[in-house]
Structure formats: C-alpha cells, structure tokens
Short mmCIF file of C-alpha atoms (C1' of nucleotides) in Angstrom, two decimals:
data_model
loop_
_atom_site.label_atom_id
_atom_site.label_comp_id
_atom_site.label_asym_id
_atom_site.label_seq_id
_atom_site.Cartn_x
_atom_site.Cartn_y
_atom_site.Cartn_z
CA MET A 1080 -96.12 -153.68 12.36
CA VAL A 1081 -99.17 -153.53 10.11
CA VAL A 1082 -99.71 -150.83 7.55
CA THR A 1083 -103.07 -149.25 6.83
CA LYS A 1084 -104.29 -150.22 3.40
CA SER A 1085 -105.21 -146.84 1.99
CA LEU A 1086 -101.80 -145.39 2.71
CA ALA A 1087 -99.89 -148.47 1.79
CA SER A 1088 -101.48 -148.61 -1.60
CA ARG A 1089 -99.56 -145.54 -2.65
CA VAL A 1090 -96.31 -147.41 -2.66
CA LYS A 1091 -95.26 -150.70 -4.09
CA PRO A 1092 -95.30 -153.21 -1.23
CA ALA A 1093 -91.85 -154.68 -0.62
CA ARG A 1094 -93.00 -158.24 -0.01
CA MET A 1095 -95.36 -158.52 2.92
CA GLN A 1096 -93.55 -159.94 5.91
CA PRO A 1097 -95.52 -162.75 7.60
CA LYS A 1098 -95.96 -161.73 11.20
CA ALA A 1099 -94.73 -164.98 12.68
CA ALA A 1100 -92.11 -165.48 10.01
CA ALA A 1101 -90.68 -162.03 10.65
CA GLU A 1102 -88.36 -164.10 12.82
CA ALA A 1103 -85.29 -162.32 14.01
CA SER A 1104 -85.77 -158.95 12.33
CA GLU A 1105 -88.85 -157.85 14.26
CA ASP A 1106 -87.29 -157.20 17.64
CA LEU A 1107 -83.60 -157.13 16.76
CA PRO A 1108 -81.70 -154.04 15.65
CA PRO A 1109 -81.92 -153.29 11.92
CA ASN A 1110 -79.42 -154.97 9.62
CA LEU A 1111 -76.68 -152.75 8.22
CA GLY A 1112 -76.53 -154.67 4.98
CA GLU A 1113 -74.23 -153.18 2.39
CA LEU A 1114 -73.49 -150.28 4.72
CA ALA A 1115 -71.05 -152.50 6.60
CA ASP A 1116 -68.88 -152.80 3.51
CA LEU A 1117 -68.83 -149.10 2.68
CA LEU A 1118 -65.45 -147.67 3.59
CA GLY A 1119 -66.83 -144.20 4.17
CA TYR A 1120 -69.33 -145.47 6.68
CA SER A 1121 -66.93 -147.38 8.92
CA LEU A 1122 -64.44 -144.54 8.48
CA LYS A 1123 -66.90 -142.00 9.85
CA ARG A 1124 -68.08 -144.19 12.70
CA ALA A 1125 -64.49 -145.07 13.69
CA GLN A 1126 -63.46 -141.41 13.54
CA LEU A 1127 -66.26 -140.37 15.86
CA ARG A 1128 -65.38 -143.13 18.29
CA VAL A 1129 -61.67 -142.29 18.30
CA PHE A 1130 -62.32 -138.58 18.85
CA GLU A 1131 -64.71 -139.46 21.65
CA ASP A 1132 -62.02 -141.52 23.34
CA PHE A 1133 -59.46 -138.75 22.76
CA LEU A 1134 -61.72 -136.21 24.45
CA ARG A 1135 -62.36 -138.56 27.38
CA VAL A 1136 -58.65 -139.14 27.91
CA MET A 1137 -57.91 -135.43 27.53
CA THR A 1138 -60.58 -134.29 29.99
CA PRO A 1139 -58.07 -133.16 32.65
CA LEU A 1140 -56.27 -130.92 30.14
CA GLN A 1141 -59.37 -129.73 28.26
CA LEU A 1142 -57.84 -130.01 24.81
CA THR A 1143 -59.77 -130.96 21.70
CA PRO A 1144 -58.12 -132.98 18.93
CA ALA A 1145 -57.90 -129.79 16.83
CA GLN A 1146 -56.29 -127.80 19.66
CA PHE A 1147 -53.83 -130.61 20.35
CA SER A 1148 -52.84 -130.67 16.68
CA VAL A 1149 -52.26 -126.92 16.67
CA LEU A 1150 -50.00 -127.09 19.74
CA LEU A 1151 -48.08 -130.01 18.27
CA LEU A 1152 -47.55 -128.18 15.01
CA ILE A 1153 -46.38 -124.97 16.66
CA GLU A 1154 -43.95 -126.91 18.86
CA LYS A 1155 -42.52 -128.73 15.88
CA ASN A 1156 -42.45 -125.58 13.71
CA PRO A 1157 -41.91 -122.56 15.94
CA GLY A 1158 -41.86 -119.24 14.14
CA ARG A 1159 -44.45 -120.08 11.52
CA ASN A 1160 -47.28 -117.62 10.93
CA GLN A 1161 -51.01 -118.21 11.22
CA THR A 1162 -51.59 -118.80 7.51
CA GLU A 1163 -48.95 -121.49 7.36
CA VAL A 1164 -50.09 -123.39 10.44
CA ALA A 1165 -53.76 -123.11 9.56
CA SER A 1166 -53.40 -124.27 5.98
CA THR A 1167 -51.22 -127.21 7.01
CA LEU A 1168 -54.02 -128.43 9.22
CA GLY A 1169 -56.72 -127.69 6.65
CA ILE A 1170 -58.20 -124.93 8.79
CA GLN A 1171 -59.56 -121.78 7.15
CA ARG A 1172 -57.66 -118.71 8.29
CA PRO A 1173 -60.76 -116.91 9.62
CA ASN A 1174 -61.64 -119.93 11.74
CA PHE A 1175 -58.08 -120.22 12.98
CA VAL A 1176 -58.33 -116.77 14.55
CA THR A 1177 -60.90 -117.96 17.08
CA MET A 1178 -58.89 -121.10 17.84
CA LEU A 1179 -55.78 -119.06 18.53
CA ASP A 1180 -57.71 -116.57 20.64
CA SER A 1181 -58.72 -119.49 22.83
CA LEU A 1182 -55.26 -121.04 23.12
CA GLU A 1183 -53.59 -117.66 23.67
CA SER A 1184 -56.11 -116.58 26.32
CA ARG A 1185 -55.29 -119.78 28.18
CA GLY A 1186 -51.62 -118.83 28.05
CA LEU A 1187 -50.60 -121.81 25.94
CA CYS A 1188 -49.15 -119.90 22.95
CA VAL A 1189 -48.45 -116.36 21.80
CA ARG A 1190 -48.70 -114.34 18.60
CA LEU A 1191 -45.64 -112.16 18.01
CA ARG A 1192 -45.42 -109.47 15.33
CA SER A 1193 -42.84 -110.57 12.80
CA ALA A 1194 -40.02 -108.02 12.39
CA SER A 1195 -39.37 -109.05 8.78
CA ASP A 1196 -43.04 -108.81 7.73
CA ARG A 1197 -45.15 -106.76 10.07
CA ARG A 1198 -48.37 -108.14 8.63
CA SER A 1199 -47.79 -111.62 9.94
CA HIS A 1200 -47.93 -113.11 13.41
CA VAL A 1201 -45.22 -115.57 14.38
CA LEU A 1202 -46.52 -118.39 16.59
CA MET A 1203 -44.69 -119.78 19.61
CA LEU A 1204 -45.57 -121.97 22.56
CA THR A 1205 -45.27 -120.51 26.03
CA ASP A 1206 -43.58 -122.44 28.84
CA LYS A 1207 -47.06 -123.35 30.04
CA GLY A 1208 -47.95 -124.41 26.52
CA ARG A 1209 -44.90 -126.67 26.32
CA ALA A 1210 -45.65 -128.18 29.73
CA THR A 1211 -49.30 -128.73 28.87
CA LEU A 1212 -48.40 -130.30 25.53
CA MET A 1213 -45.91 -132.65 27.21
CA ARG A 1214 -48.57 -133.81 29.64
CA ALA A 1215 -51.04 -134.14 26.75
CA LYS A 1216 -48.63 -136.26 24.71
CA LYS A 1217 -48.12 -138.58 27.66
CA LEU A 1218 -51.86 -138.94 28.22
CA VAL A 1219 -52.46 -139.67 24.55
CA ALA A 1220 -49.67 -142.21 24.34
CA ALA A 1221 -50.47 -143.98 27.60
CA LYS A 1222 -54.27 -144.02 27.54
CA HIS A 1223 -55.44 -143.33 24.00
CA GLU A 1224 -53.01 -144.76 21.44
CA ALA A 1225 -52.18 -147.59 23.85
CA ARG A 1226 -55.82 -148.57 23.91
CA LEU A 1227 -55.98 -148.63 20.14
CA SER A 1228 -52.78 -150.62 20.00
CA GLU A 1229 -54.22 -153.10 22.46
CA LEU A 1230 -57.39 -153.41 20.41
CA LEU A 1231 -55.74 -153.86 16.99
CA GLY A 1232 -52.25 -154.98 17.77
CA GLU A 1233 -49.43 -152.48 17.41
CA SER A 1234 -48.35 -153.60 13.96
CA ASN A 1235 -51.91 -153.43 12.68
CA ARG A 1236 -52.31 -149.98 14.23
CA VAL A 1237 -49.29 -148.77 12.28
CA VAL A 1238 -50.54 -150.34 9.06
CA LEU A 1239 -53.92 -148.69 9.62
CA VAL A 1240 -52.37 -145.24 10.06
CA GLN A 1241 -50.33 -145.68 6.90
CA MET A 1242 -53.33 -146.73 4.84
CA LEU A 1243 -55.33 -143.76 6.12
CA ALA A 1244 -52.45 -141.38 5.42
CA LYS A 1245 -52.23 -142.76 1.90
CA ILE A 1246 -55.92 -142.10 1.37
CA ALA A 1247 -55.61 -138.57 2.68
CA ARG A 1248 -52.54 -137.97 0.49
CA GLU A 1249 -53.38 -139.71 -2.75
CA LEU A 1250 -57.12 -140.13 -3.19
CA MET B 715 -56.73 -128.52 1.76
CA VAL B 716 -53.38 -127.41 0.49
CA VAL B 717 -51.88 -130.83 0.16
CA THR B 718 -49.85 -131.18 -3.03
CA LYS B 719 -51.09 -134.35 -4.56
CA SER B 720 -48.90 -135.16 -7.55
CA LEU B 721 -45.67 -134.82 -5.62
CA ALA B 722 -46.79 -136.48 -2.46
CA SER B 723 -48.09 -139.51 -4.29
CA ARG B 724 -44.67 -140.33 -5.60
CA VAL B 725 -42.80 -139.87 -2.35
CA LYS B 726 -42.79 -142.49 0.32
CA PRO B 727 -42.97 -140.71 3.67
CA ALA B 728 -39.62 -140.87 5.41
CA ARG B 729 -40.04 -142.16 8.96
CA MET B 730 -36.94 -140.26 10.10
CA GLN B 731 -37.35 -136.60 10.77
CA PRO B 732 -34.62 -133.96 10.93
CA LYS B 733 -33.89 -132.88 14.46
CA ALA B 734 -34.53 -129.20 14.00
CA ALA B 735 -37.18 -128.64 11.40
CA ALA B 736 -37.43 -124.90 11.77
CA GLU B 737 -34.00 -123.94 10.49
CA ALA B 738 -33.75 -126.11 7.40
CA SER B 739 -37.28 -125.51 6.11
CA GLU B 740 -37.99 -121.81 6.15
CA ASP B 741 -39.77 -121.91 2.82
CA LEU B 742 -41.04 -125.47 2.91
CA PRO B 743 -44.41 -126.52 4.34
CA PRO B 744 -44.42 -127.09 8.11
CA ASN B 745 -43.46 -130.53 9.36
CA LEU B 746 -46.28 -132.63 10.75
CA GLY B 747 -43.98 -134.32 13.26
CA GLU B 748 -45.81 -136.59 15.69
CA LEU B 749 -49.14 -135.67 14.12
CA ALA B 750 -48.40 -138.10 11.30
CA ASP B 751 -48.41 -141.00 13.76
CA LEU B 752 -51.63 -140.01 15.50
CA LEU B 753 -54.39 -142.35 14.40
CA GLY B 754 -57.10 -139.77 15.03
CA TYR B 755 -55.41 -137.28 12.76
CA SER B 756 -55.03 -139.49 9.69
CA LEU B 757 -58.49 -140.90 10.43
CA LYS B 758 -60.04 -137.47 10.25
CA ARG B 759 -58.11 -136.38 7.14
CA ALA B 760 -58.92 -139.64 5.35
CA GLN B 761 -62.59 -139.38 6.28
CA LEU B 762 -62.86 -135.88 4.85
CA ARG B 763 -61.15 -136.99 1.66
CA VAL B 764 -63.36 -140.06 1.23
CA PHE B 765 -66.56 -138.06 1.79
CA GLU B 766 -65.33 -135.45 -0.68
CA ASP B 767 -64.85 -138.16 -3.28
CA PHE B 768 -68.24 -139.69 -2.47
CA LEU B 769 -69.96 -136.33 -2.99
CA ARG B 770 -68.12 -135.78 -6.27
CA VAL B 771 -69.15 -139.19 -7.59
CA MET B 772 -72.71 -138.70 -6.35
CA THR B 773 -73.16 -135.29 -7.92
CA PRO B 774 -75.67 -136.45 -10.59
CA LEU B 775 -77.92 -137.98 -7.91
CA GLN B 776 -77.44 -135.29 -5.29
CA LEU B 777 -77.15 -137.69 -2.37
CA THR B 778 -74.97 -137.07 0.66
CA PRO B 779 -73.28 -139.97 2.45
CA ALA B 780 -75.86 -139.67 5.25
CA GLN B 781 -78.80 -139.69 2.84
CA PHE B 782 -77.35 -142.68 1.01
CA SER B 783 -76.99 -144.57 4.28
CA VAL B 784 -80.62 -143.84 5.21
CA LEU B 785 -81.93 -145.12 1.87
CA LEU B 786 -79.75 -148.24 2.13
CA LEU B 787 -80.99 -148.97 5.62
CA ILE B 788 -84.65 -148.50 4.72
CA GLU B 789 -84.27 -150.75 1.68
CA LYS B 790 -82.62 -153.45 3.77
CA ASN B 791 -85.08 -153.06 6.68
CA PRO B 792 -88.46 -151.94 5.30
CA GLY B 793 -91.11 -151.33 7.91
CA ARG B 794 -88.85 -149.99 10.63
CA ASN B 795 -89.85 -146.75 12.30
CA GLN B 796 -87.93 -143.50 12.50
CA THR B 797 -86.48 -144.14 15.95
CA GLU B 798 -85.05 -147.50 14.91
CA VAL B 799 -83.47 -146.26 11.68
CA ALA B 800 -82.11 -143.05 13.21
CA SER B 801 -80.56 -144.74 16.24
CA THR B 802 -78.95 -147.44 14.07
CA LEU B 803 -77.19 -144.69 12.14
CA GLY B 804 -76.30 -142.69 15.24
CA ILE B 805 -78.61 -139.84 14.21
CA GLN B 806 -80.59 -138.00 16.85
CA ARG B 807 -84.32 -138.36 16.30
CA PRO B 808 -84.99 -134.61 16.06
CA ASN B 809 -82.33 -134.28 13.38
CA PHE B 810 -83.67 -137.29 11.52
CA VAL B 811 -87.00 -135.49 11.01
CA THR B 812 -85.38 -132.91 8.72
CA MET B 813 -83.48 -135.57 6.83
CA LEU B 814 -86.66 -137.55 6.19
CA ASP B 815 -88.55 -134.38 5.19
CA SER B 816 -85.94 -133.86 2.50
CA LEU B 817 -85.97 -137.45 1.20
CA GLU B 818 -89.75 -137.67 1.33
CA SER B 819 -90.23 -134.33 -0.45
CA ARG B 820 -88.00 -135.67 -3.21
CA GLY B 821 -90.24 -138.69 -3.48
CA LEU B 822 -87.58 -141.19 -2.47
CA CYS B 823 -89.29 -142.61 0.63
CA VAL B 824 -92.55 -142.39 2.55
CA ARG B 825 -93.67 -142.34 6.18
CA LEU B 826 -96.72 -144.51 6.81
CA ARG B 827 -98.75 -144.47 10.04
CA SER B 828 -98.43 -147.82 11.70
CA ALA B 829 -101.79 -149.44 12.39
CA SER B 830 -100.47 -151.40 15.34
CA ASP B 831 -98.95 -148.33 17.03
CA ARG B 832 -100.36 -145.08 15.69
CA ARG B 833 -97.55 -143.09 17.25
CA SER B 834 -94.89 -144.49 14.97
CA HIS B 835 -94.12 -143.99 11.29
CA VAL B 836 -93.14 -146.99 9.25
CA LEU B 837 -90.52 -146.18 6.59
CA MET B 838 -90.53 -147.51 3.04
CA LEU B 839 -88.77 -146.68 -0.19
CA THR B 840 -90.88 -145.54 -3.14
CA ASP B 841 -90.31 -146.96 -6.61
CA LYS B 842 -88.35 -143.81 -7.38
CA GLY B 843 -86.38 -144.30 -4.19
CA ARG B 844 -85.51 -147.86 -5.14
CA ALA B 845 -84.49 -146.80 -8.64
CA THR B 846 -82.40 -143.90 -7.35
CA LEU B 847 -80.75 -146.12 -4.77
CA MET B 848 -79.86 -148.70 -7.41
CA ARG B 849 -78.22 -146.03 -9.54
CA ALA B 850 -76.43 -144.69 -6.50
CA LYS B 851 -75.09 -148.13 -5.56
CA LYS B 852 -73.74 -148.59 -9.06
CA LEU B 853 -72.04 -145.19 -9.03
CA VAL B 854 -70.50 -145.84 -5.64
CA ALA B 855 -69.25 -149.28 -6.63
CA ALA B 856 -67.92 -148.29 -10.04
CA LYS B 857 -66.39 -144.87 -9.31
CA HIS B 858 -65.91 -144.54 -5.57
CA GLU B 859 -65.09 -147.88 -3.95
CA ALA B 860 -63.32 -148.97 -7.14
CA ARG B 861 -61.00 -145.97 -6.80
CA LEU B 862 -60.22 -146.86 -3.20
CA SER B 863 -59.66 -150.45 -4.16
CA GLU B 864 -57.29 -149.34 -6.89
CA LEU B 865 -55.40 -147.14 -4.47
CA LEU B 866 -55.02 -149.67 -1.64
CA GLY B 867 -55.52 -153.01 -3.32
CA GLU B 868 -58.81 -154.81 -2.81
CA SER B 869 -57.60 -157.10 -0.03
CA ASN B 870 -56.12 -154.14 1.87
CA ARG B 871 -59.36 -152.20 1.40
CA VAL B 872 -61.29 -155.05 3.00
CA VAL B 873 -58.80 -155.29 5.87
CA LEU B 874 -59.07 -151.53 6.38
CA VAL B 875 -62.88 -151.65 6.60
CA GLN B 876 -62.68 -154.48 9.10
CA MET B 877 -60.23 -152.67 11.34
CA LEU B 878 -62.35 -149.52 11.24
CA ALA B 879 -65.48 -151.51 12.03
CA LYS B 880 -63.67 -153.10 14.96
CA ILE B 881 -62.75 -149.66 16.31
CA ALA B 882 -66.32 -148.43 15.93
CA ARG B 883 -67.64 -151.57 17.61
CA GLU B 884 -65.15 -152.27 20.40
CA LEU B 885 -63.24 -149.13 21.35
"C1'" DT C 599 -51.85 -104.72 -6.54
"C1'" DA C 600 -51.27 -108.69 -3.26
"C1'" DT C 601 -51.11 -110.72 1.32
"C1'" DT C 602 -51.93 -111.23 6.67
"C1'" DG C 603 -54.90 -111.17 10.16
"C1'" DT C 604 -59.40 -110.05 11.18
"C1'" DT C 605 -64.60 -109.31 11.27
"C1'" DA C 606 -69.03 -110.54 9.91
"C1'" DT C 607 -71.93 -113.86 8.35
"C1'" DA C 608 -74.14 -117.99 6.81
"C1'" DC C 609 -74.82 -122.78 6.38
"C1'" DT C 610 -74.44 -127.50 8.01
"C1'" DC C 611 -74.18 -130.88 11.95
"C1'" DT C 612 -75.17 -132.03 16.18
"C1'" DA C 613 -77.36 -132.02 20.91
"C1'" DT C 614 -81.21 -131.13 24.30
"C1'" DA C 615 -85.63 -129.69 26.19
"C1'" DA C 616 -90.29 -129.72 25.63
"C1'" DC C 617 -94.61 -130.28 23.19
"C1'" DT C 618 -98.56 -133.61 20.89
"C1'" DA C 619 -100.64 -137.71 20.20
"C1'" DT C 620 -100.76 -141.90 21.25
"C1'" DA C 621 -99.85 -146.16 24.28
"C1'" DT D 203 -96.45 -142.87 33.12
"C1'" DA D 204 -93.86 -143.75 28.93
"C1'" DT D 205 -92.87 -143.53 23.97
"C1'" DA D 206 -92.76 -141.69 18.78
"C1'" DG D 207 -92.50 -137.92 16.16
"C1'" DT D 208 -91.96 -133.19 16.18
"C1'" DT D 209 -90.62 -128.22 17.17
"C1'" DA D 210 -87.54 -124.90 18.76
"C1'" DT D 211 -83.13 -123.75 19.77
"C1'" DA D 212 -78.34 -123.57 20.74
"C1'" DG D 213 -73.65 -124.86 19.96
"C1'" DA D 214 -69.91 -126.50 17.24
"C1'" DG D 215 -67.53 -126.67 12.73
"C1'" DT D 216 -66.84 -124.79 8.35
"C1'" DA D 217 -66.97 -121.62 4.25
"C1'" DT D 218 -66.76 -116.95 1.84
"C1'" DA D 219 -66.60 -111.83 1.30
"C1'" DA D 220 -64.58 -107.77 2.69
"C1'" DC D 221 -61.80 -104.57 5.44
"C1'" DA D 222 -57.29 -102.40 7.61
"C1'" DA D 223 -52.47 -102.71 7.86
"C1'" DT D 224 -48.57 -103.83 5.45
"C1'" DA D 225 -45.82 -105.48 1.55
#
DNA sequence: TATTGTTATACTCTATAACTATA
DNA sequence: TATAGTTATAGAGTATAACAATA
C-alpha cells in the first residue's frame, strides 16, 4: 500500500516499509502485539466466545445466559422478591421487569403478591420452569461446560473459575 | 453491583452449601448456588469489573478499552486499512466508522487514501496519537495490570491470560 | 418519608441491508 | 461482478428519573 505524498506529509511517517521487505505482514492478519497480554482483552474475547457457545447449546430451550441465571437463582432461593434477585445478579430493577415479563409469559416462573409486604412480588418457579431448568442444566453440563473442561482440563477449568470469581469479588 | 467488597475479600468461599438456603437466610443475600461454578457467569462478572477498573484508570485520557485496542493495533500495524483493523478486533465495519470518526476528530489517528487502491483508507497514528497511546500504556501497566498482578500474583495473571486466549482461539 | 414494582426514556453496542466509488 | 467505506436503521443491554401502591 502506497500513500499519496500530499496527504502523508501531514503525519510523521512511521518508517517507510520497503515493498518487498514488507515480508509477512503485508498479506497476513495484523499482529495483536501488546493486546495479547492485556487481561481485559482476552477476558472480553473469551466471554463473547463462551456466551456464543452457551447460546448454541441452549438453542432447543431458547434461554439466554441471563435468563438461565435468573431461573437458577429463583430455584435456589424461592420466595425472594424482584429487588433481591435482580441486585444479586447486578441487574437494574427496571430492566428486570422486562426479563420477568418474558419468563412469566412463557410459564417458567410466577410473581406472587407477598402477604407480609404487599408492595413486593415473591418469585417462584412453576413446574414447567423447574422442568425446563433441569433440562437446561443437563445441556449446559453435558455440552457446554464439558467442552470447556475438555479444552482446558477439568482442574484448570476450576482454577480459572476461581481466579475469575476472585477478580469479580476483590478487584 | 451490590457485592460487599471488604467482607467478601476476607472470606474464602465455602464449597459446601447448606441444603435448604431459603429457610436459614431470610435476611441474608440470596445464595448463588450452581451459578458460582458456571464459567460463563464468573467470566462475565470479572469482565465487567476489569473494564470498570480500566475506565477508572483511564479517566485522565478518556479512552475506552475498545479505543485503546484500536490505537494499539494501528501503532503495531501502521498502513492497514479499516476492514483489516476492524475485523481483527471483531468490530463490524459500519460500527468501526463511528469509532474512527471519534479518534480522528480528537486528532489521535488519520485515514489516508491509499494510492494503490483508492477505495481503501490506510490508518496511521498522529504524533498526538502516539504520545497519548504511550501515556495510556504507562497508566494501564502501572495502575491497572499491576493491580491485577497484585491480586492474583504475576504468574497466575499470565496463566489466566493464556487460558482465556485459548478459549477465545479454540472453543 | 422510604421502598417495591413499574413506566418512560436515553445512551451505548452490536448487527444487517444498501448505497458510492472504486476495482 | 466484487470490495472498501459509508449511511441508515434496528435490536439488545444498560442506566436514571419519576410515579402509584404500600410500608
């Protein structure tokens, strides 16, 4: 690639690359350089890849990672209200309303008026929600986490999760 | 995020969970349960935390992680066109236009018409771009990556990056 | 007065189709 | 015909203010 002189003169030339000596870099993909050592960069790329694989595996059940986490949390903590579940997952309460609308309209969970505090909605899984979640867990374990375990080795996978949890907790 | 930091940092997460979480913890935060073992979950939470820290450290230079990665890639691979840089970073070409508009309007980089193919724009850093990037690198190394290294230990930090890169590459 | 769920809204990211100018 | 950069646009995800019902 040659640069027109009048335009190029506006910037300091970063060492003219000899056309023939441009060797590998002319037709090969760009070099990541220091980007490859940046934790945030590999973290983001890995997260996108993992979510992509999660969605692929979960296609038959049509559950996003966020929806799956909501169902898991309600199952483990039945009777909690929207504020509690949302804040545990780092979801803003207004945004959680739409998420719940979706899950409830699919018959996976219900909002029940609390008798002790009539402002709050107690969250519970339906039978269908429990059944769907059980199928989802099996899919995730058998096709998603298993694939990661195969790629990294199970002990490394566990170490990885613990390091990530530590970052989320303590950074 | 409603994660209590000071307390959580002192407590090693117990792998054993009480059988019925609902009864015992009416006033405690909900139990994450199986969520804590899901790689995708800790991956996402860690990624948000790391980007948050990056933005905090980068406040004086007003560079997002994405903008920083673009500047790094242009510095390392001067003379590449928009399509090459964007696709290397996993950015859609239409979205890259706005990003470049922003960086170019701040005088950090320039688009030059290629003489060999007048359709494409060759990307280069300006002097200001190089200076800003150098300051940014120093901030990231001294305040951001150093903090992660302190948290995990440098050798663990390197291992973590390599595992994440492997996921991004091979999953 | 404070809190729960909700509505409205806005801003960022991301994804796709289609246009233009070049090849 | 195909490609590079661009425009327009639409869909997620996320953040904040404010309101009604309830405490």
